[in-house]
mmCIF file of C-alpha atoms in Angstrom:
data_model
loop_
_atom_site.group_PDB
_atom_site.id
_atom_site.type_symbol
_atom_site.label_atom_id
_atom_site.label_comp_id
_atom_site.label_asym_id
_atom_site.label_seq_id
_atom_site.Cartn_x
_atom_site.Cartn_y
_atom_site.Cartn_z
ATOM 1 C CA MET A 261 94.332 114.992 73.831
ATOM 2 C CA ALA A 262 90.629 115.820 73.891
ATOM 3 C CA GLU A 263 88.223 113.254 75.240
ATOM 4 C CA CYS A 264 86.338 111.101 72.737
ATOM 5 C CA THR A 265 82.883 112.575 72.059
ATOM 6 C CA HIS A 266 81.487 110.288 69.365
ATOM 7 C CA ASP A 267 79.977 106.833 69.127
ATOM 8 C CA CYS A 268 83.024 104.571 69.284
ATOM 9 C CA ASN A 269 80.989 101.603 68.043
ATOM 10 C CA SER A 270 80.598 103.143 64.599
ATOM 11 C CA CYS A 271 83.821 105.072 64.044
ATOM 12 C CA GLY A 272 85.987 102.107 63.104
ATOM 13 C CA GLN A 273 88.646 103.001 65.694
ATOM 14 C CA ASP A 274 89.534 101.374 68.998
ATOM 15 C CA CYS A 275 89.295 104.497 71.105
ATOM 16 C CA SER A 276 89.997 102.564 74.312
ATOM 17 C CA LYS A 277 93.609 102.271 73.192
ATOM 18 C CA ARG A 278 94.075 105.971 72.491
ATOM 19 C CA ASP A 279 95.906 108.083 75.079
ATOM 20 C CA PHE A 280 93.327 110.280 76.810
ATOM 21 C CA GLN A 281 95.138 110.412 80.156
ATOM 22 C CA VAL A 282 95.608 113.792 81.769
ATOM 23 C CA ALA A 283 98.313 114.702 84.253
ATOM 24 C CA PRO A 284 97.407 115.418 87.863
ATOM 25 C CA HIS A 285 98.344 118.753 89.401
ATOM 26 C CA LYS A 286 102.094 119.304 89.237
ATOM 27 C CA ASP A 287 102.335 119.254 93.035
ATOM 28 C CA SER A 288 100.337 116.046 93.445
ATOM 29 C CA LYS A 289 101.918 112.701 94.175
ATOM 30 C CA ILE A 290 99.690 109.657 93.676
ATOM 31 C CA LYS A 291 101.110 106.164 93.407
ATOM 32 C CA LYS A 292 98.092 103.931 92.719
ATOM 33 C CA VAL A 293 94.508 104.587 91.607
ATOM 34 C CA ILE A 294 91.740 102.078 92.347
ATOM 35 C CA GLY A 295 88.250 102.439 90.864
ATOM 36 C CA ILE A 296 85.195 101.184 92.756
ATOM 37 C CA ILE A 297 82.351 100.436 90.342
ATOM 38 C CA SER A 298 79.055 98.641 89.884
ATOM 39 C CA GLY A 299 76.574 98.073 87.109
ATOM 40 C CA LYS A 300 73.696 99.451 89.211
ATOM 41 C CA GLY A 301 73.021 101.682 92.195
ATOM 42 C CA GLY A 302 72.189 100.794 95.758
ATOM 43 C CA VAL A 303 74.773 98.063 96.253
ATOM 44 C CA GLY A 304 77.080 100.020 98.568
ATOM 45 C CA LYS A 305 79.966 101.323 96.445
ATOM 46 C CA SER A 306 80.501 104.319 98.723
ATOM 47 C CA LEU A 307 80.500 102.109 101.807
ATOM 48 C CA VAL A 308 83.040 99.718 100.300
ATOM 49 C CA THR A 309 85.164 102.652 99.103
ATOM 50 C CA SER A 310 85.163 104.184 102.581
ATOM 51 C CA LEU A 311 85.886 100.906 104.361
ATOM 52 C CA LEU A 312 88.776 100.129 102.010
ATOM 53 C CA ALA A 313 90.310 103.593 102.356
ATOM 54 C CA ALA A 314 90.013 103.458 106.144
ATOM 55 C CA ARG A 315 91.437 99.910 106.380
ATOM 56 C CA VAL A 316 94.374 100.580 104.059
ATOM 57 C CA ASN A 317 95.040 103.802 105.979
ATOM 58 C CA LYS A 318 95.116 101.872 109.268
ATOM 59 C CA ASP A 319 97.583 99.468 107.677
ATOM 60 C CA GLY A 320 100.047 102.342 107.328
ATOM 61 C CA PHE A 321 99.422 103.582 103.781
ATOM 62 C CA LYS A 322 98.386 107.122 102.915
ATOM 63 C CA THR A 323 94.985 107.018 101.281
ATOM 64 C CA ALA A 324 92.600 109.357 99.488
ATOM 65 C CA ILE A 325 89.093 109.235 98.055
ATOM 66 C CA LEU A 326 88.052 111.044 94.896
ATOM 67 C CA ASP A 327 84.251 111.102 95.101
ATOM 68 C CA ALA A 328 83.223 110.897 91.448
ATOM 69 C CA ASP A 329 79.527 110.512 92.282
ATOM 70 C CA ILE A 330 78.907 114.195 91.592
ATOM 71 C CA THR A 331 75.109 114.222 91.840
ATOM 72 C CA GLY A 332 74.845 111.847 94.802
ATOM 73 C CA PRO A 333 77.901 112.307 97.025
ATOM 74 C CA SER A 334 77.791 110.512 100.375
ATOM 75 C CA ILE A 335 81.471 110.197 101.261
ATOM 76 C CA PRO A 336 81.702 113.474 103.281
ATOM 77 C CA GLU A 337 78.873 112.519 105.629
ATOM 78 C CA SER A 338 80.321 109.057 106.242
ATOM 79 C CA PHE A 339 83.552 110.639 107.467
ATOM 80 C CA GLY A 340 81.865 113.376 109.481
ATOM 81 C CA VAL A 341 83.169 116.240 107.342
ATOM 82 C CA GLY A 342 79.979 117.240 105.557
ATOM 83 C CA ASP A 343 80.267 120.809 106.865
ATOM 84 C CA GLU A 344 83.814 121.262 105.567
ATOM 85 C CA ARG A 345 84.607 123.195 102.388
ATOM 86 C CA ALA A 346 87.611 122.789 100.098
ATOM 87 C CA GLN A 347 90.102 125.613 100.480
ATOM 88 C CA ALA A 348 91.959 127.329 97.668
ATOM 89 C CA VAL A 349 95.733 127.065 97.638
ATOM 90 C CA GLU A 350 97.242 130.485 98.141
ATOM 91 C CA GLY A 351 98.879 131.800 95.006
ATOM 92 C CA GLN A 352 97.716 128.890 92.835
ATOM 93 C CA ASP A 353 94.667 127.983 90.806
ATOM 94 C CA ALA A 354 94.197 124.817 92.865
ATOM 95 C CA LEU A 355 92.394 123.339 95.864
ATOM 96 C CA ASN A 356 93.496 121.412 98.907
ATOM 97 C CA PRO A 357 91.496 118.263 99.714
ATOM 98 C CA VAL A 358 89.584 118.006 102.969
ATOM 99 C CA VAL A 359 91.434 115.773 105.440
ATOM 100 C CA THR A 360 89.657 113.437 107.869
ATOM 101 C CA GLY A 361 90.608 112.801 111.465
ATOM 102 C CA SER A 362 92.841 109.865 110.575
ATOM 103 C CA GLY A 363 94.482 111.676 107.662
ATOM 104 C CA ILE A 364 92.468 110.409 104.666
ATOM 105 C CA GLN A 365 92.319 113.036 101.905
ATOM 106 C CA LEU A 366 88.888 113.622 100.361
ATOM 107 C CA MET A 367 87.464 115.599 97.473
ATOM 108 C CA SER A 368 83.741 115.656 96.849
ATOM 109 C CA MET A 369 81.259 117.947 95.138
ATOM 110 C CA ASN A 370 79.723 118.716 98.529
ATOM 111 C CA PHE A 371 82.926 120.517 99.501
ATOM 112 C CA LEU A 372 82.303 123.052 96.716
ATOM 113 C CA LEU A 373 78.605 123.775 97.301
ATOM 114 C CA GLN A 374 77.377 126.675 99.388
ATOM 115 C CA ASN A 375 74.941 124.298 101.068
ATOM 116 C CA GLU A 376 75.585 120.565 101.094
ATOM 117 C CA ASN A 377 71.921 119.858 100.298
ATOM 118 C CA ASP A 378 71.950 121.939 97.113
ATOM 119 C CA PRO A 379 71.210 119.714 94.083
ATOM 120 C CA VAL A 380 73.735 119.430 91.263
ATOM 121 C CA ILE A 381 71.603 119.700 88.125
ATOM 122 C CA TRP A 382 74.196 119.203 85.400
ATOM 123 C CA ARG A 383 74.358 117.252 82.169
ATOM 124 C CA GLY A 384 76.761 114.355 81.736
ATOM 125 C CA PRO A 385 79.687 116.128 80.017
ATOM 126 C CA VAL A 386 79.763 118.849 82.696
ATOM 127 C CA ILE A 387 79.735 116.244 85.453
ATOM 128 C CA ALA A 388 82.543 114.351 83.738
ATOM 129 C CA GLY A 389 84.522 117.580 83.482
ATOM 130 C CA ALA A 390 84.165 118.181 87.212
ATOM 131 C CA VAL A 391 85.547 114.717 87.943
ATOM 132 C CA LYS A 392 88.535 115.416 85.734
ATOM 133 C CA GLN A 393 89.133 118.686 87.605
ATOM 134 C CA PHE A 394 89.179 116.808 90.909
ATOM 135 C CA TRP A 395 92.201 115.044 89.435
ATOM 136 C CA THR A 396 93.940 118.001 87.790
ATOM 137 C CA ASP A 397 93.105 120.931 90.098
ATOM 138 C CA VAL A 398 93.411 119.346 93.544
ATOM 139 C CA ILE A 399 96.804 118.956 95.196
ATOM 140 C CA TRP A 400 96.887 115.387 96.471
ATOM 141 C CA LYS A 401 99.760 115.033 98.928
ATOM 142 C CA ASP A 402 101.883 111.852 98.931
ATOM 143 C CA VAL A 403 99.005 109.442 98.303
ATOM 144 C CA ASP A 404 99.818 105.728 98.215
ATOM 145 C CA PHE A 405 96.303 104.664 97.185
ATOM 146 C CA MET A 406 93.546 106.811 95.747
ATOM 147 C CA PHE A 407 90.107 105.192 95.694
ATOM 148 C CA VAL A 408 87.659 106.588 93.132
ATOM 149 C CA ASP A 409 84.019 106.160 94.137
ATOM 150 C CA MET A 410 82.100 106.123 90.866
ATOM 151 C CA PRO A 411 78.382 106.495 90.173
ATOM 152 C CA PRO A 412 76.522 103.389 89.019
ATOM 153 C CA GLY A 413 76.442 102.274 85.425
ATOM 154 C CA THR A 414 78.767 102.676 82.476
ATOM 155 C CA GLY A 415 78.142 106.288 81.459
ATOM 156 C CA ASP A 416 80.141 109.499 81.185
ATOM 157 C CA VAL A 417 81.839 109.454 84.567
ATOM 158 C CA PRO A 418 83.245 105.895 84.534
ATOM 159 C CA LEU A 419 84.365 106.453 80.944
ATOM 160 C CA THR A 420 86.102 109.695 81.942
ATOM 161 C CA VAL A 421 87.817 108.050 84.908
ATOM 162 C CA PHE A 422 88.991 105.051 82.888
ATOM 163 C CA GLN A 423 90.307 107.222 80.060
ATOM 164 C CA SER A 424 91.696 110.204 81.986
ATOM 165 C CA LEU A 425 93.168 108.664 85.133
ATOM 166 C CA PRO A 426 95.906 106.013 85.304
ATOM 167 C CA VAL A 427 93.637 103.412 86.907
ATOM 168 C CA ASP A 428 95.694 100.492 88.240
ATOM 169 C CA GLY A 429 92.708 98.247 88.929
ATOM 170 C CA ILE A 430 89.022 98.171 89.725
ATOM 171 C CA ILE A 431 86.906 96.459 92.341
ATOM 172 C CA VAL A 432 83.349 95.529 91.387
ATOM 173 C CA VAL A 433 80.728 95.834 94.133
ATOM 174 C CA SER A 434 77.630 93.654 93.995
ATOM 175 C CA SER A 435 74.839 92.385 96.237
ATOM 176 C CA PRO A 436 73.414 88.847 96.577
ATOM 177 C CA GLN A 437 70.303 89.435 94.501
ATOM 178 C CA GLN A 438 69.037 87.902 91.284
ATOM 179 C CA LEU A 439 70.300 90.836 89.230
ATOM 180 C CA VAL A 440 73.877 90.283 90.378
ATOM 181 C CA ARG A 441 75.015 88.638 87.150
ATOM 182 C CA VAL A 442 73.826 91.617 85.128
ATOM 183 C CA ILE A 443 75.464 93.997 87.622
ATOM 184 C CA VAL A 444 78.802 92.249 87.458
ATOM 185 C CA GLU A 445 78.717 91.584 83.734
ATOM 186 C CA LYS A 446 78.166 95.245 82.833
ATOM 187 C CA ALA A 447 81.048 96.399 85.014
ATOM 188 C CA VAL A 448 83.409 93.615 83.941
ATOM 189 C CA ASN A 449 82.686 94.120 80.244
ATOM 190 C CA MET A 450 83.359 97.842 80.478
ATOM 191 C CA ALA A 451 86.640 97.287 82.325
ATOM 192 C CA ASN A 452 87.734 94.728 79.742
ATOM 193 C CA MET A 453 86.863 97.061 76.871
ATOM 194 C CA MET A 454 88.958 99.785 78.500
ATOM 195 C CA ASN A 455 91.828 97.382 79.292
ATOM 196 C CA ILE A 456 91.588 98.037 83.050
ATOM 197 C CA PRO A 457 92.682 95.182 85.373
ATOM 198 C CA ILE A 458 89.900 93.767 87.565
ATOM 199 C CA LEU A 459 91.122 93.045 91.085
ATOM 200 C CA GLY A 460 87.956 91.204 92.098
ATOM 201 C CA ILE A 461 84.426 91.411 93.467
ATOM 202 C CA VAL A 462 83.195 92.547 96.867
ATOM 203 C CA GLU A 463 79.730 91.317 97.796
ATOM 204 C CA ASN A 464 77.970 93.779 100.084
ATOM 205 C CA MET A 465 74.906 92.988 102.234
ATOM 206 C CA SER A 466 75.982 89.382 101.974
ATOM 207 C CA TYR A 467 74.252 88.154 105.124
ATOM 208 C CA VAL A 468 73.020 89.091 108.599
ATOM 209 C CA LYS A 469 74.531 87.359 111.592
ATOM 210 C CA CYS A 470 72.085 86.430 114.345
ATOM 211 C CA PRO A 471 73.197 88.215 117.548
ATOM 212 C CA ASP A 472 72.039 85.276 119.700
ATOM 213 C CA CYS A 473 73.232 82.132 117.918
ATOM 214 C CA GLY A 474 75.681 83.546 115.380
ATOM 215 C CA LYS A 475 73.931 81.906 112.419
ATOM 216 C CA GLU A 476 74.383 83.668 109.089
ATOM 217 C CA ILE A 477 71.013 84.579 107.578
ATOM 218 C CA THR A 478 70.936 85.245 103.836
ATOM 219 C CA VAL A 479 68.268 87.932 103.630
ATOM 220 C CA PHE A 480 68.363 88.102 99.829
ATOM 221 C CA GLY A 481 68.531 84.365 99.300
ATOM 222 C CA LYS A 482 71.439 82.097 98.581
ATOM 223 C CA SER A 483 74.319 83.941 96.951
ATOM 224 C CA ASN A 484 75.732 82.706 93.675
ATOM 225 C CA ILE A 485 78.657 85.125 93.659
ATOM 226 C CA ASP A 486 81.234 82.327 93.599
ATOM 227 C CA GLU A 487 79.824 80.853 90.415
ATOM 228 C CA ILE A 488 79.571 84.268 88.790
ATOM 229 C CA ALA A 489 83.129 85.197 89.754
ATOM 230 C CA LYS A 490 84.390 81.888 88.410
ATOM 231 C CA SER A 491 82.616 82.428 85.108
ATOM 232 C CA PHE A 492 84.462 85.746 84.681
ATOM 233 C CA ASN A 493 87.709 84.332 86.075
ATOM 234 C CA ILE A 494 87.959 86.938 88.845
ATOM 235 C CA PRO A 495 88.221 86.397 92.609
ATOM 236 C CA VAL A 496 85.708 87.200 95.326
ATOM 237 C CA LEU A 497 87.658 89.533 97.608
ATOM 238 C CA ALA A 498 85.196 89.930 100.474
ATOM 239 C CA ARG A 499 81.654 89.367 101.679
ATOM 240 C CA ILE A 500 80.458 92.269 103.809
ATOM 241 C CA PRO A 501 77.610 91.528 106.244
ATOM 242 C CA MET A 502 74.711 93.822 107.063
ATOM 243 C CA GLN A 503 75.339 95.140 110.579
ATOM 244 C CA GLU A 504 73.656 97.694 112.790
ATOM 245 C CA GLN A 505 77.017 99.028 113.941
ATOM 246 C CA THR A 506 77.934 99.864 110.362
ATOM 247 C CA SER A 507 74.753 101.872 109.824
ATOM 248 C CA ARG A 508 75.228 103.684 113.126
ATOM 249 C CA ALA A 509 78.842 104.606 112.339
ATOM 250 C CA VAL A 510 78.022 105.860 108.825
ATOM 251 C CA ASP A 511 75.075 107.933 110.082
ATOM 252 C CA ALA A 512 77.275 109.409 112.812
ATOM 253 C CA GLY A 513 80.095 110.225 110.388
ATOM 254 C CA ASP A 514 82.377 107.859 112.257
ATOM 255 C CA ILE A 515 83.191 105.260 109.622
ATOM 256 C CA GLU A 516 86.900 105.447 110.471
ATOM 257 C CA SER A 517 86.188 103.847 113.851
ATOM 258 C CA LEU A 518 84.701 100.699 112.316
ATOM 259 C CA ASP A 519 86.555 97.422 112.444
ATOM 260 C CA ILE A 520 85.111 95.203 109.720
ATOM 261 C CA PRO A 521 87.381 92.134 109.512
ATOM 262 C CA GLU A 522 85.785 90.997 106.247
ATOM 263 C CA ILE A 523 87.274 93.965 104.345
ATOM 264 C CA GLN A 524 90.851 93.008 105.207
ATOM 265 C CA SER A 525 91.188 90.445 102.424
ATOM 266 C CA ALA A 526 90.190 93.038 99.830
ATOM 267 C CA ALA A 527 92.529 95.603 101.385
ATOM 268 C CA SER A 528 95.401 93.127 101.236
ATOM 269 C CA VAL A 529 94.906 92.629 97.488
ATOM 270 C CA VAL A 530 95.051 96.399 96.992
ATOM 271 C CA GLU A 531 98.145 96.788 99.183
ATOM 272 C CA LYS A 532 100.041 94.175 97.176
ATOM 273 C CA LEU A 533 100.080 96.600 94.267
ATOM 274 C CA LEU A 534 102.812 98.520 96.110
ATOM 275 C CA LYS A 535 104.757 95.515 97.350
#
């Protein structure tokens, strides 16, 4: 069925309940799809996506990342595969994902550009179509959990993902700033309108731990994430600290080597979907 292209608020129909899902490539096998979203940019969705995929992979599950942030992809660099390019499958109109050192399958717009620094100057519907093709034209091999890293906001791409992919749950990423309620509320309201289960909230940049005394310093002020989560009746899955080692690993393309204990609780919630 074609994707909805009109203003659903005025058509008199509940388009969120219509079947817009598209099938993945016939040779793909994907068990669970988890969306990583936020109501605004700069809160660390790509970092949380990468940490979750790496942690769940270390726990023995086969993981993949569909990088739906078409105009601002950062996943390839974090995994040290920014110079890689997606390869066509011989004899088929399909692509193989790029595979990281630990076996995580990735697909990102950067893998299709001649130069990774080339800008993608496309309008929304074209971008949304590219995301859909990452689902239909890539052969994802025996994936237990696919994490979809979405751009900020509630526009074309999140709508396409929620309608076209069989999303089993979403994780909302926020930061401990005054705008956090607005950030969370936008994402939660969209998920509820689309009937997508919300697994919980991950607060990124939650605090800095003093290297000398171990005291937790709240750079952005006291967090009110617990109260916000309670008001929406969703759990706080993790609080990720700001750490120099994290920045170094991401810049070096070595995110798979990181051991961030705080992400384990969020990973465990995801893994229960297959237990």
